Amino acid sequence: MFVLQNLSAIAVMALAAIATNLPHPSTKSIKNNHPLIYYHGRWDASPGTWWTGSGFKLNVKNLKSLSLDLGEHTTSPSAAVGVSVGGSDFFTVNASTGITAIPLPNSVANLHSKSSTIVRINVEGWQNNRINLENIILNSDAALLPYEPSKIAFQFIGDSLSAGQFLPQGVDQAWPFLVGEIFKAEHRINAQPGAALTVSPMIFMSIIAFTPDFLTIQDILSYGNVHGVSFQFFRTEDTGFFSTTDHNYTTPWNFSREQPKNTHIVIHIGANDASQGISNDQFVQVYTDFIAKLRVLNPKQPIFIFTPWGWPNADGSINYYYDGQYQKIVDARKALGDKNIFLVDTTGWVTYADVFPDNQHPNVGGHIVIANKFISFLENWGLSPK
């Protein structure tokens, strides 16, 4: 079995410390609409990022210098951006409106001029995570090459337990991202802390009709999130749109922009529904309806439904929610003939040692534990890391 190891903060800091951004006599700007920029996640028309983990990838020949030219919709004073260059571990760069230089490791700067380098950039945070890309600035003798995406593409859907909330490097240290890395997959992570899955029946009708007018619909409010994930997932923007003065509306997401198409869908959600008093029957109905909508877009892809690993306590006890209800959800789909939906029983996966004591969310080590257990599950199911 592939086992993830904890990347220490010291190692990350050391990488940043030794990284250099070598001067170059001239540079050139690559516009944000260049066809060889591989965008992933959710971007609006500006283009600007929404949802944690959204970003882009580049394949650059003869890379010697790299900067981002970011527009006015970038989070102020900065957005934490995760960067991997030439297969390096991800490190954090605080990107601001204007020009932000990206440090390059010495190993990349010293490559032969005929060599190409994969650059991966994403927003780490579950909030304050907007970058408004205008240009990418490279050394003048660099050249963009096509980026070849993986044939495996994970879609993760969830809440704070999947978004990397409270982690030093945000989503880049969260279990969904770690799982995607082991399988060398593309990953889309639509996870919003505090958000329930539940929305009102009226808003479901809005989704079905694909109508944008939902502002007068009564919806569940959960920890500042004005809409449930079963609505927001179908929008470009995450639930933070509500408090963003330059973009306080949502737009339908065009799923045809996602290339390659999803190959595996993973859902871990329900903690905030339980906190908001959503009954077992309500939750099962909302979840079942949500999967039906996902099936319209993903008719045959395997869907993995996580049970809760619960809230571990110092005395060794664990508080669970919706006990037995996730099995009902899976059974209901199977009764309709859906043979590609699977229950992932996470009971006992997470202990008190794996969480932050003050909020019971998985810590860095806890996310590694979860990732390894799901990797083992997927290996037994039939998906092998490359």
Short mmCIF file of N, CA, C and O in Angstrom, two decimals, residues 6 29 65 70 80 98 105 119 162 174 179 183 190 204 212 220 224 244 247 253 284 286 294 316 325 362 369 371 380:
data_model
loop_
_atom_site.label_atom_id
_atom_site.label_comp_id
_atom_site.label_asym_id
_atom_site.label_seq_id
_atom_site.Cartn_x
_atom_site.Cartn_y
_atom_site.Cartn_z
N ASN A 6 4.26 12.68 6.52
CA ASN A 6 4.02 14.08 6.88
C ASN A 6 5.18 14.95 6.43
O ASN A 6 6.33 14.71 6.82
N SER A 29 4.94 38.38 -21.59
CA SER A 29 3.67 38.15 -20.91
C SER A 29 2.81 37.19 -21.71
O SER A 29 2.66 37.33 -22.93
N SER A 65 12.31 32.12 -15.19
CA SER A 65 11.67 33.06 -14.27
C SER A 65 10.17 32.99 -14.47
O SER A 65 9.68 32.70 -15.57
N LEU A 70 -1.68 39.83 -11.44
CA LEU A 70 -3.03 39.59 -10.93
C LEU A 70 -3.84 40.88 -10.90
O LEU A 70 -3.33 41.95 -10.60
N ALA A 80 -3.32 33.16 -0.38
CA ALA A 80 -2.30 32.11 -0.25
C ALA A 80 -2.41 31.16 -1.44
O ALA A 80 -3.46 30.57 -1.69
N GLY A 98 -1.30 42.95 -8.80
CA GLY A 98 -0.04 43.42 -9.38
C GLY A 98 0.85 42.23 -9.69
O GLY A 98 0.39 41.13 -9.97
N PRO A 105 12.94 26.68 -7.57
CA PRO A 105 14.02 25.91 -6.94
C PRO A 105 15.26 25.89 -7.83
O PRO A 105 15.16 25.93 -9.06
N VAL A 119 4.50 23.33 -14.01
CA VAL A 119 4.21 24.28 -12.93
C VAL A 119 2.75 24.09 -12.53
O VAL A 119 1.85 24.08 -13.37
N SER A 162 -13.20 18.36 4.38
CA SER A 162 -12.52 18.05 3.12
C SER A 162 -11.78 19.25 2.55
O SER A 162 -10.97 19.09 1.63
N ALA A 174 -4.91 18.57 2.71
CA ALA A 174 -6.16 17.88 3.05
C ALA A 174 -6.22 16.52 2.36
O ALA A 174 -5.63 16.31 1.29
N VAL A 179 -4.99 12.22 -1.68
CA VAL A 179 -5.42 11.04 -2.43
C VAL A 179 -5.19 11.25 -3.92
O VAL A 179 -4.66 10.38 -4.62
N PHE A 183 -2.60 9.06 -6.73
CA PHE A 183 -3.07 8.45 -7.97
C PHE A 183 -2.68 9.28 -9.20
O PHE A 183 -3.12 9.00 -10.31
N ASN A 190 -14.76 20.61 -4.36
CA ASN A 190 -15.83 21.56 -4.06
C ASN A 190 -16.28 21.29 -2.63
O ASN A 190 -17.18 20.47 -2.39
N PHE A 204 -34.42 23.40 -5.09
CA PHE A 204 -34.19 22.24 -5.95
C PHE A 204 -34.85 22.44 -7.30
O PHE A 204 -34.29 22.12 -8.34
N PRO A 212 -31.46 31.07 -13.09
CA PRO A 212 -30.57 31.79 -12.19
C PRO A 212 -31.28 32.58 -11.11
O PRO A 212 -30.65 33.09 -10.20
N ILE A 220 -31.66 27.18 3.75
CA ILE A 220 -31.04 26.96 5.05
C ILE A 220 -29.80 27.83 5.18
O ILE A 220 -29.02 27.98 4.23
N GLY A 224 -23.02 30.96 8.25
CA GLY A 224 -22.71 32.02 7.29
C GLY A 224 -22.90 31.64 5.84
O GLY A 224 -22.80 32.50 4.96
N THR A 244 -19.08 39.10 -0.96
CA THR A 244 -18.07 39.67 -1.84
C THR A 244 -18.70 40.80 -2.65
O THR A 244 -19.52 40.56 -3.53
N HIS A 247 -18.84 40.83 -6.51
CA HIS A 247 -19.37 39.65 -7.19
C HIS A 247 -20.41 38.98 -6.29
O HIS A 247 -20.31 37.80 -5.96
N TRP A 253 -22.56 26.91 -13.39
CA TRP A 253 -21.27 26.39 -13.81
C TRP A 253 -21.44 25.57 -15.08
O TRP A 253 -22.35 24.74 -15.19
N VAL A 284 -31.77 12.17 4.13
CA VAL A 284 -31.75 11.09 3.14
C VAL A 284 -32.38 11.55 1.83
O VAL A 284 -31.87 11.27 0.74
N VAL A 286 -32.71 14.72 0.65
CA VAL A 286 -31.85 15.71 0.00
C VAL A 286 -30.65 15.04 -0.66
O VAL A 286 -30.30 15.34 -1.82
N LEU A 294 -26.38 14.57 -9.81
CA LEU A 294 -25.01 14.24 -10.22
C LEU A 294 -25.00 13.20 -11.32
O LEU A 294 -24.16 13.24 -12.23
N GLY A 316 -11.89 9.24 24.46
CA GLY A 316 -11.91 8.10 23.55
C GLY A 316 -13.23 7.86 22.87
O GLY A 316 -13.31 7.07 21.92
N GLN A 325 -27.96 6.15 8.05
CA GLN A 325 -28.67 6.85 6.98
C GLN A 325 -27.92 6.81 5.65
O GLN A 325 -28.54 6.79 4.58
N PRO A 362 -9.73 17.34 11.59
CA PRO A 362 -8.47 16.63 11.41
C PRO A 362 -7.27 17.58 11.31
O PRO A 362 -7.34 18.60 10.62
N VAL A 369 -3.77 10.25 7.76
CA VAL A 369 -4.40 8.99 8.17
C VAL A 369 -5.62 8.69 7.29
O VAL A 369 -5.80 7.58 6.77
N ALA A 371 -6.37 9.92 4.32
CA ALA A 371 -5.95 9.68 2.94
C ALA A 371 -5.45 8.26 2.77
O ALA A 371 -5.82 7.55 1.81
N ASN A 380 -8.15 -1.83 -2.78
CA ASN A 380 -8.94 -3.05 -2.64
C ASN A 380 -10.13 -3.06 -3.61
O ASN A 380 -10.55 -4.13 -4.07
#
